[in-house]
XYZ file of C-alpha atoms in Angstrom:
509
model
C 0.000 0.000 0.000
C 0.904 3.711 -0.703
C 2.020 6.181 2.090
C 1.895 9.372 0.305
C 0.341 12.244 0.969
C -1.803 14.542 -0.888
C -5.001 13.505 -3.522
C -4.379 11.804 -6.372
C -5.542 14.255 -9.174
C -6.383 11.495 -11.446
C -8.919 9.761 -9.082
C -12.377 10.570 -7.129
C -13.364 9.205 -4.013
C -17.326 8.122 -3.976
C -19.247 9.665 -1.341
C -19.645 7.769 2.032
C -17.878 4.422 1.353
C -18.509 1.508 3.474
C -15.366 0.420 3.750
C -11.791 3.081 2.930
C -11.518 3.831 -1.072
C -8.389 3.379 -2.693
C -6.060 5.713 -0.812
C -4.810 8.810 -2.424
C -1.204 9.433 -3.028
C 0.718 10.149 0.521
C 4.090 10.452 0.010
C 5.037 11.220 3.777
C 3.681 9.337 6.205
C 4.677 11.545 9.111
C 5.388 14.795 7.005
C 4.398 17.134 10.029
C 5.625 14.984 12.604
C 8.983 17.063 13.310
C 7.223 19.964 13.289
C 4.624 18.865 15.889
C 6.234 16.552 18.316
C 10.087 17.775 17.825
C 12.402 19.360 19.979
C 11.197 20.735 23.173
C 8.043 19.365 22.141
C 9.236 15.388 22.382
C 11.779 15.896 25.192
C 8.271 16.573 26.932
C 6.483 13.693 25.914
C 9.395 11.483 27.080
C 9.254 12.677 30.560
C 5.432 12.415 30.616
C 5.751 8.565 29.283
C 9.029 8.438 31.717
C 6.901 10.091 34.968
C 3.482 8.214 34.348
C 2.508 4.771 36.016
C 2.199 2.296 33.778
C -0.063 -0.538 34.153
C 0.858 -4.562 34.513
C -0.388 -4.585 30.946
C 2.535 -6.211 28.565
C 3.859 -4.149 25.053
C 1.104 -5.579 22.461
C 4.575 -7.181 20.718
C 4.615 -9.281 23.601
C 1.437 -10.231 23.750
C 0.735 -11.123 19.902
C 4.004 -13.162 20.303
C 2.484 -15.013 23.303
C -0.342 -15.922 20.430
C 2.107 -16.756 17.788
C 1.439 -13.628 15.915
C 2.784 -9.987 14.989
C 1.583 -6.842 16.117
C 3.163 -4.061 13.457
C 3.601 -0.705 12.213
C 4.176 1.633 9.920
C 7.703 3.556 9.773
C 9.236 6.400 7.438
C 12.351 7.794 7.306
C 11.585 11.198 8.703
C 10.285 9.320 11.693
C 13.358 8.187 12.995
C 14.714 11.341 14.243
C 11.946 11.562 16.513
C 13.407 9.764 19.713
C 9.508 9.578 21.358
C 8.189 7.538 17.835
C 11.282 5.518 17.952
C 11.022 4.537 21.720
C 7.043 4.043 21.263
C 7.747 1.942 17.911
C 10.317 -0.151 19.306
C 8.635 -1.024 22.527
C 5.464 -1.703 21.506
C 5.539 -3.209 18.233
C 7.772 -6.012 16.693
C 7.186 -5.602 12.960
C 8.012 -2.790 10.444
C 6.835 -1.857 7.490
C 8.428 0.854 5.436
C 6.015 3.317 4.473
C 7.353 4.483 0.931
C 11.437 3.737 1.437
C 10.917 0.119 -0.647
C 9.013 1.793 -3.254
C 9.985 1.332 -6.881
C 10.765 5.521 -7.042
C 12.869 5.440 -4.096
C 14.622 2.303 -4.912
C 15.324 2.867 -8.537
C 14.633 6.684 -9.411
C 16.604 6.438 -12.705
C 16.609 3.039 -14.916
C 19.160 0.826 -13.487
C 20.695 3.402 -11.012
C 19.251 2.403 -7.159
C 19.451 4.113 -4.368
C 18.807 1.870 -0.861
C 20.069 4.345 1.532
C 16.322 4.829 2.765
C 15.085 1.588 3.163
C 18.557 0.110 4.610
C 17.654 2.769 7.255
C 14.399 1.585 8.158
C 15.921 -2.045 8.229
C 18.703 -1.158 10.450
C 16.250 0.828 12.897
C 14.038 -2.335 12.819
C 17.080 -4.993 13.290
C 18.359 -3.021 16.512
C 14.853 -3.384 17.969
C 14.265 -6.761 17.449
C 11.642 -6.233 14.889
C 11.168 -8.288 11.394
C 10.515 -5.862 8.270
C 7.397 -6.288 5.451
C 9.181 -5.628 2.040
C 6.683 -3.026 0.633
C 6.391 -2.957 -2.386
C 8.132 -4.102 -5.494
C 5.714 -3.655 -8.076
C 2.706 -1.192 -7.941
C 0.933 1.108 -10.250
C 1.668 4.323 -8.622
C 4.526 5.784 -6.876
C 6.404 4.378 -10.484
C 9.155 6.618 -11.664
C 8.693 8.274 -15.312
C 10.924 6.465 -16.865
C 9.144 3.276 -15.857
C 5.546 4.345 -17.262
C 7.436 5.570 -20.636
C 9.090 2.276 -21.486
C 7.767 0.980 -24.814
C 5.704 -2.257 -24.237
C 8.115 -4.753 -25.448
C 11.160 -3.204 -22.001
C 8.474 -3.346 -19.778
C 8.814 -7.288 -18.443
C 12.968 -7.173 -18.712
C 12.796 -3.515 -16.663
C 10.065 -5.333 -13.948
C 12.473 -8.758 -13.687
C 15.566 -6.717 -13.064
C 13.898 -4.089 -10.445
C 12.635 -6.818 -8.552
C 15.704 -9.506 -8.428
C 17.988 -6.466 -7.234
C 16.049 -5.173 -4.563
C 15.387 -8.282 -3.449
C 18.527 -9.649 -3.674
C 19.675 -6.510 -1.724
C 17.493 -6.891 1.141
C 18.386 -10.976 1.317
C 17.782 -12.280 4.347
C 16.755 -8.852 5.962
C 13.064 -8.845 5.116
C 10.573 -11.058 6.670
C 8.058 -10.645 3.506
C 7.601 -8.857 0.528
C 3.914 -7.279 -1.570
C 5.329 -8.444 -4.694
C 1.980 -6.721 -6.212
C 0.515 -4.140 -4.359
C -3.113 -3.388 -5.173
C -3.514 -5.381 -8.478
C -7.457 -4.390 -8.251
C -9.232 -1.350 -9.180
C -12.326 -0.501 -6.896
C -14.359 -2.103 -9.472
C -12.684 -6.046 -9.399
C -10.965 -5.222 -12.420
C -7.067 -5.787 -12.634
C -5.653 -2.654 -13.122
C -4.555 -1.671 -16.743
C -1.040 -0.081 -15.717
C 1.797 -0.365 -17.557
C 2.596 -3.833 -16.391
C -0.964 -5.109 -17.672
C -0.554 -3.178 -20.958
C 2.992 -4.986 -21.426
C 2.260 -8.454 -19.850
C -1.718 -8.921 -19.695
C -2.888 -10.749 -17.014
C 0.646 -12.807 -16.286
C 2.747 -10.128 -15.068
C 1.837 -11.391 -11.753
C 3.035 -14.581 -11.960
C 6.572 -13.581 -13.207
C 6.692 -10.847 -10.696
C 6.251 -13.622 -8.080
C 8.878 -16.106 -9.894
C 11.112 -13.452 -10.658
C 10.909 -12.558 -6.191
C 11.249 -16.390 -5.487
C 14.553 -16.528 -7.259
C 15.995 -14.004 -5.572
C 15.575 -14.672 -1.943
C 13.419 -18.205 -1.826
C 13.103 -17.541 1.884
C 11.441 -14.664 1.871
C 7.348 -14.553 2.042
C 5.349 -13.320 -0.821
C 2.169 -11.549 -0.857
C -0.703 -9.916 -2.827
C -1.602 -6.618 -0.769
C -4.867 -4.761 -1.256
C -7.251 -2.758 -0.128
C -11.494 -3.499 0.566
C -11.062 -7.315 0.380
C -11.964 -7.512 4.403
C -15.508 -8.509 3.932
C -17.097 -10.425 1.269
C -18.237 -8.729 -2.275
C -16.904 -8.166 -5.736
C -13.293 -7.106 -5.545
C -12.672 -9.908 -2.905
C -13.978 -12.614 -5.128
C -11.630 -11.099 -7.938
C -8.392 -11.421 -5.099
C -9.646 -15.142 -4.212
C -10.124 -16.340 -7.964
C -6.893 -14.661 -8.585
C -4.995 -16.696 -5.962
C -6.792 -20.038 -6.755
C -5.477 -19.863 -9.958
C -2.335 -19.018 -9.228
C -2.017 -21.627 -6.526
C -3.258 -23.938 -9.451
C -0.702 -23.533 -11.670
C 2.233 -23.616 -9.287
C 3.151 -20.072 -9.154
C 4.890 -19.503 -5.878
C 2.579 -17.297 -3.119
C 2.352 -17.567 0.699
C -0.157 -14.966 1.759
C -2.509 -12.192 1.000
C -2.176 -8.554 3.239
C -5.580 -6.964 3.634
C -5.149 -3.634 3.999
C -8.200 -3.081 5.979
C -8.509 1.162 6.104
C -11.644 1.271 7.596
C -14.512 3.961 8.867
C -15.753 3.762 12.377
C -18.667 1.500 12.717
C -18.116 0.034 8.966
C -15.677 -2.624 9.592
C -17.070 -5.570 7.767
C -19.082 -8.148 9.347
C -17.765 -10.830 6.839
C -14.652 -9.983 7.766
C -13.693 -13.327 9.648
C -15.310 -15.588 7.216
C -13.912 -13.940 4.252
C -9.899 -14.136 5.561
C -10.939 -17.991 6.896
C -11.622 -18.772 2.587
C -8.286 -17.303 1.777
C -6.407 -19.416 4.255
C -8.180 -22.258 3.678
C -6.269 -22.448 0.450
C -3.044 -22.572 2.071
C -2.234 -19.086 2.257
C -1.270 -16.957 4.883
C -3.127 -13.415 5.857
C -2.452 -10.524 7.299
C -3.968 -7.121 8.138
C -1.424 -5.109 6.887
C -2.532 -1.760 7.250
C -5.365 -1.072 10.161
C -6.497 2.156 10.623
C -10.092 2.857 11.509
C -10.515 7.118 10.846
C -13.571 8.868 12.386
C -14.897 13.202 11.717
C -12.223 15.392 13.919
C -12.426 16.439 16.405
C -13.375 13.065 17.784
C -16.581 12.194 19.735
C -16.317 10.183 22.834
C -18.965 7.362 21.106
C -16.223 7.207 17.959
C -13.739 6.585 19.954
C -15.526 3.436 21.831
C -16.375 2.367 18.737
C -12.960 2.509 17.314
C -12.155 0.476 20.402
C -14.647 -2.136 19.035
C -13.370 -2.183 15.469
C -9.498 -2.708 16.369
C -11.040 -5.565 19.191
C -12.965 -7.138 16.838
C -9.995 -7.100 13.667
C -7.505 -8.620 16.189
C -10.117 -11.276 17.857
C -11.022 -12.640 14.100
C -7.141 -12.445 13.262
C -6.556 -14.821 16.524
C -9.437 -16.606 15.267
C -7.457 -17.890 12.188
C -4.806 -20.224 12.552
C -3.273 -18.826 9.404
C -3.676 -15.107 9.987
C -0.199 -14.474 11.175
C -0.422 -10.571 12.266
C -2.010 -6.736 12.242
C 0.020 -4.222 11.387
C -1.197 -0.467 11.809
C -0.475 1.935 9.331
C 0.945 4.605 11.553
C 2.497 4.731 15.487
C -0.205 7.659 16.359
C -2.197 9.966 15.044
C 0.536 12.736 14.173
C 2.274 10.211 11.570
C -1.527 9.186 10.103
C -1.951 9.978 6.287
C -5.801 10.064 7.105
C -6.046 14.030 7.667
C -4.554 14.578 4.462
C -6.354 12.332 2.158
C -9.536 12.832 3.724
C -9.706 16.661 4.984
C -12.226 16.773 8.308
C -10.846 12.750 9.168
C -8.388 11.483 11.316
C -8.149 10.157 14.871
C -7.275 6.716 12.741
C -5.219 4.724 14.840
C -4.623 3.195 19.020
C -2.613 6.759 19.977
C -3.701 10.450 20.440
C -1.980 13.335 19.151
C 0.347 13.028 22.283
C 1.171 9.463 21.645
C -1.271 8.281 24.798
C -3.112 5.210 24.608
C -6.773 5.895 23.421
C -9.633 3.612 24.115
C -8.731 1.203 20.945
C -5.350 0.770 22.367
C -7.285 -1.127 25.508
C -9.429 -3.050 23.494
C -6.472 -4.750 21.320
C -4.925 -5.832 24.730
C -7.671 -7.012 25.746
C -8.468 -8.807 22.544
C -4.751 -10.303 22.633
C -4.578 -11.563 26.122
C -7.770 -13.396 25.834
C -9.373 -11.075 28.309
C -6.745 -12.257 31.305
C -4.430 -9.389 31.869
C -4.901 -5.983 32.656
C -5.597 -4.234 29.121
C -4.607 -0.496 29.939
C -1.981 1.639 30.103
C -1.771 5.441 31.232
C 1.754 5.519 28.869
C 2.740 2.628 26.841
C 6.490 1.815 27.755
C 8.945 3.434 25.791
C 11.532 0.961 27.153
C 11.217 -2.163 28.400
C 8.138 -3.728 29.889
C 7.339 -2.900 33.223
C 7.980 -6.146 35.644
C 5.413 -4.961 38.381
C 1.762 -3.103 38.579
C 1.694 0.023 40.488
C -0.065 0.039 43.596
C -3.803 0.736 43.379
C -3.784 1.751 47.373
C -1.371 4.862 46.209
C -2.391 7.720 48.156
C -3.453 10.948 46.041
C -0.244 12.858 44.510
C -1.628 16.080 43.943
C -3.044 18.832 46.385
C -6.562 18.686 47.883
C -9.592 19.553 45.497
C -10.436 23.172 44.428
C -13.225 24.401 42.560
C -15.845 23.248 40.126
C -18.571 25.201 40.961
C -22.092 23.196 39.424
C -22.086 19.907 38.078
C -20.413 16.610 36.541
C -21.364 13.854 34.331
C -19.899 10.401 34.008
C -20.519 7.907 31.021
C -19.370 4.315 31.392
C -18.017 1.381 29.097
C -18.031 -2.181 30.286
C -16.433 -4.681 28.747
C -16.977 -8.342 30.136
C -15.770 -11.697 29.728
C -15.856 -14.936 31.957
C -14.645 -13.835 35.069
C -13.322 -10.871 34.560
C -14.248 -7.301 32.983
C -12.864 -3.569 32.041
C -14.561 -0.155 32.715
C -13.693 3.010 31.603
C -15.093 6.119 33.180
C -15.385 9.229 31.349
C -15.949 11.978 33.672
C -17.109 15.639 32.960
C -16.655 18.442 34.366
C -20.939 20.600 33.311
C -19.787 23.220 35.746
C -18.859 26.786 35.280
C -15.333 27.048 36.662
C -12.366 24.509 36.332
C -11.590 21.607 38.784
C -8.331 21.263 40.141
C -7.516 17.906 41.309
C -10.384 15.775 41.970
C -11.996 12.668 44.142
C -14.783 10.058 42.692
C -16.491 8.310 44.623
C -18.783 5.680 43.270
C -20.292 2.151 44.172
C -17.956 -1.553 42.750
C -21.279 -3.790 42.034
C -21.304 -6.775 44.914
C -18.651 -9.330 43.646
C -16.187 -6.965 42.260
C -12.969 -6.482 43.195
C -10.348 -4.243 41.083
C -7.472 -5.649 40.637
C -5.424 -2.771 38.575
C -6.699 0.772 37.302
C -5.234 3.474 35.370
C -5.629 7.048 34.845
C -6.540 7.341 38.765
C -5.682 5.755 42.320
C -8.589 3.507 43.898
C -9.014 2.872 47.241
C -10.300 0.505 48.606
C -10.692 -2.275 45.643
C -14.440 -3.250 46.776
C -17.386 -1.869 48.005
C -17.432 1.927 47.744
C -14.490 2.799 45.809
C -12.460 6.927 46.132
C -10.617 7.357 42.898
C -8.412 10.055 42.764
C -6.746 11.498 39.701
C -2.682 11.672 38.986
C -0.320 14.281 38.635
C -0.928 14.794 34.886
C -4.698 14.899 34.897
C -5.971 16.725 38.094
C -7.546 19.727 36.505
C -10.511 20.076 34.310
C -11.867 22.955 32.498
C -15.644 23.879 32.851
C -16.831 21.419 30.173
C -13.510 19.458 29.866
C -13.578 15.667 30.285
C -11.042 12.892 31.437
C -11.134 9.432 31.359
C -9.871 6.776 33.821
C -10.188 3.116 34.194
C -10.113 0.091 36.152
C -9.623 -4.405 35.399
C -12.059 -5.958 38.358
C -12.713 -9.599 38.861
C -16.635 -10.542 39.344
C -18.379 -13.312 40.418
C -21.635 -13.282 37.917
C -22.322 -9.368 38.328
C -20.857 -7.403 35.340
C -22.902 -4.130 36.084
C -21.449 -0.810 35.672
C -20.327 1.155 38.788
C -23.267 3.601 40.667
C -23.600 6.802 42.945
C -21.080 8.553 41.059
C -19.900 12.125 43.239
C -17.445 14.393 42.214
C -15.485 16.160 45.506
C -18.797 15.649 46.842
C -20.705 16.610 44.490
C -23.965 14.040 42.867
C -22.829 13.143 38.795
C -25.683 12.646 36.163
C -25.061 9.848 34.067
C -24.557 9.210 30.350
């Protein structure tokens, strides 16, 4: 898949799609990233991540290992001189995939002159962190330098052949996998007429996966596109596609679903239709997860991103043969969603500050089966924490002030056999700010917490203070915050009751 930024003038996008269109042209990934988060800017967000508690909650690498899967990411060169993305990326996630440093203009600008420098940094960032690397991509329709595109017909298969055997011969034993064809499909079904169709017809695909087999016959090879999640047209064209190839021999391990999705439009099929593909023998992947929502973000997007990303990781665990999710971005700053799709964004499991949203939760959750403690206040920018903080810690900040009026406090419950999340959203409907803050509220009979984040609670039963940290003790008149808590039960899963805030009664909802 593409990582540029910027609309494609050639292309439309239809109106309201149920799943994401063909993505526009994004040449940088993170294009605003040094200008947002650099400097004094990141040396801040490292001491927040190095000064907040973090949870008993293990880096989501470590748990999709634990399942014998991946849990990846997006990285571009521009990236890596941000010290927060690199400690983020490297602690949390164990694969890479190059966002445009593997692609055919980067690679090989000018007809037989290459230029790896890029891509051999993203593999070098990726090797020091103990992370395997997604080859992407060797042949694709855009992102093709001019010289490619002006070839007469009859250079076109010698010019594909040698591109691919010397970038993959380069990156030998260094790449994990490679999307040898990246987005062979128009939105219609149809193969793409590009200038590899025009030259070859329908069997450039085959010889662009020989021609990748006999240069590193380790390495995996794909077929990587986008709305094939759930059944309909354009997934039956990818499935035919492989059967055949399969069929006739031609060498293929696995198909990447790109999966860039719109909250609340993930495909129901979704499951079933990855289950077909493997049940030929192939491997699958979610290779590029994002799920965008309208900016700024409502609090009911975000829980529903947090269903989306649960459910696309439960159905990947579901599959023997779905081998990882990758996200297509560490946060929200290095998203290409604002900039292909003005008023969208909010895409991915980390805020603007690189804090854990909602989505981030639900994946942990989703990954440890619903056993461990899903949250995190920070994710670890280092190694994984070996202990839980306290959830007896007395308050850290100074005793409550202000907040004349009222509050509100929504709940989400998530449940599972003995054992459930809640996250409380609490806000403040008065006319002056809060600073620093106590709620009190009522753990359902059979409840016990057994870690929280975002707040101290005391005791773990019964009627429960929680009091908020160091970082988020003061709300605005109509500013929210939201903390939450991992409880055992014994049969009651209800959401907490008698919410007060510093005395005060809440509303609910």
């Amino acid at each position: 898949m593409a990582t540029d930024v910027g609309p494609d003038p050639h292309r439309s996008l239809p109106p309201g799609p149920a799943r994401a269109p063909r993505r526009p042209r994004r040449r940088r990934l993170a294009a605003t990233l040094t200008a947002t988060v650099g400097g004094v800017a990141a040396a801040a967000m490292v001491a927040v991540f190095a000064a907040s508690p973090a949870s008993a909650a293990s880096p989501l690498r470590q748990l999709a290992e634990a399942q014998g899967r991946y849990f990846g990411t997006a990285v571009t060169q521009n990236m890596l001189s941000n010290s927060t993305v690199t400690n983020l990326a490297g602690a949390q996630f164990d694969m890479v995939t190059p966002g445009n440093e593997m692609k055919w203009d980067t690679t090989e600008p000018g007809n037989g002159s290459y230029n790896y420098g890029p891509g051999d940094q993203i593999v070098s960032f990726a090797q020091s962190h103990s992370m395997r690397v997604r080859g992407h991509n060797l042949v694709w329709h855009s992102q093709l330098p001019s010289w490619v595109s002006s070839l007469p017909t009859n250079q076109v298969q010698a010019a594909m052949e040698a591109h691919i055997t010397n970038e993959v011969t380069h990156y030998k034993g260094k790449v994990y996998s490679w999307d040898v064809v990246n987005e062979p499909f128009d939105d219609s079904g149809n193969l793409r007429t590009d200038v590899f169709y025009q030259a070859m017809g329908t069997g450039y695909i085959a010889d662009a996966l020989r021609t990748a087999r006999a240069a590193d016959p380790n390495a995996k090879l794909y077929l990587n596109d986008y709305n094939i999640e759930g059944s309909g047209a354009k997934a039956n064209a990818m499935y035919n596609l492989v059967s055949s190839l399969k069929s006739q021999g031609v060498p293929l391990d696995g198909v990447g679903f790109e999966s860039h999705f719109i909250v609340g439009q993930v495909p129901s099929t979704m499951q079933a239709n990855l289950q077909r593909f493997a049940a030929l023998g192939l491997d699958v992947a979610v290779t590029e997860l994002d799920d965008r929502m309208p900016t700024p973000a409502s609090q009911a997007n975000l829980n529903q991103q947090a269903t989306d990303y649960g459910n696309v990781v439960k159905w990947c665990l579901a599959i023997s043969r779905c081998v990882g999710v990758s996200q297509w971005a560490v946060g929200d700053p290095d998203s290409w969603i604002p900039s292909a799709f003005p008023g969208y964004g909010a895409a991915t499991m980390y805020d603007s500050n690189y804090q854990p949203k909602t989505a981030y939760n639900s994946v942990v959750t989703a990954l440890s089966g619903g056993s461990t403690p899903p949250p995190t206040t920070a994710p670890p920018t280092t190694a994984p924490p070996t202990t839980a903080p306290p959830t007896t810690a007395p308050p850290t900040t100074a005793p409550p002030t202000g907040g004349a009026g009222g509050c509100r406090v929504g709940d989400t419950i998530s449940a599972w056999n003995t054992g459930l999340t809640a996250n409380l959203t609490i806000t403040n409907t008065g006319s002056t700010p809060i600073n620093g803050w106590s709620l009190v509220f009522t753990l359902p009979s059979g409840q016990t917490i057994t870690s929280g984040w975002n707040a101290t609670y005391t005791p773990t039963s019964g009627p429960v203070t929680a009091t908020n940290l160091g970082y988020n003790g003061s709300l605005p008149a109509g500013g929210s915050t939201t903390i939450g808590f991992q409880a055992n039960h014994t049969g009651n899963t209800a959401a907490p009751t008698s919410f007060s805030l510093n005395g005060r009664a809440c509303a609910l909802g």
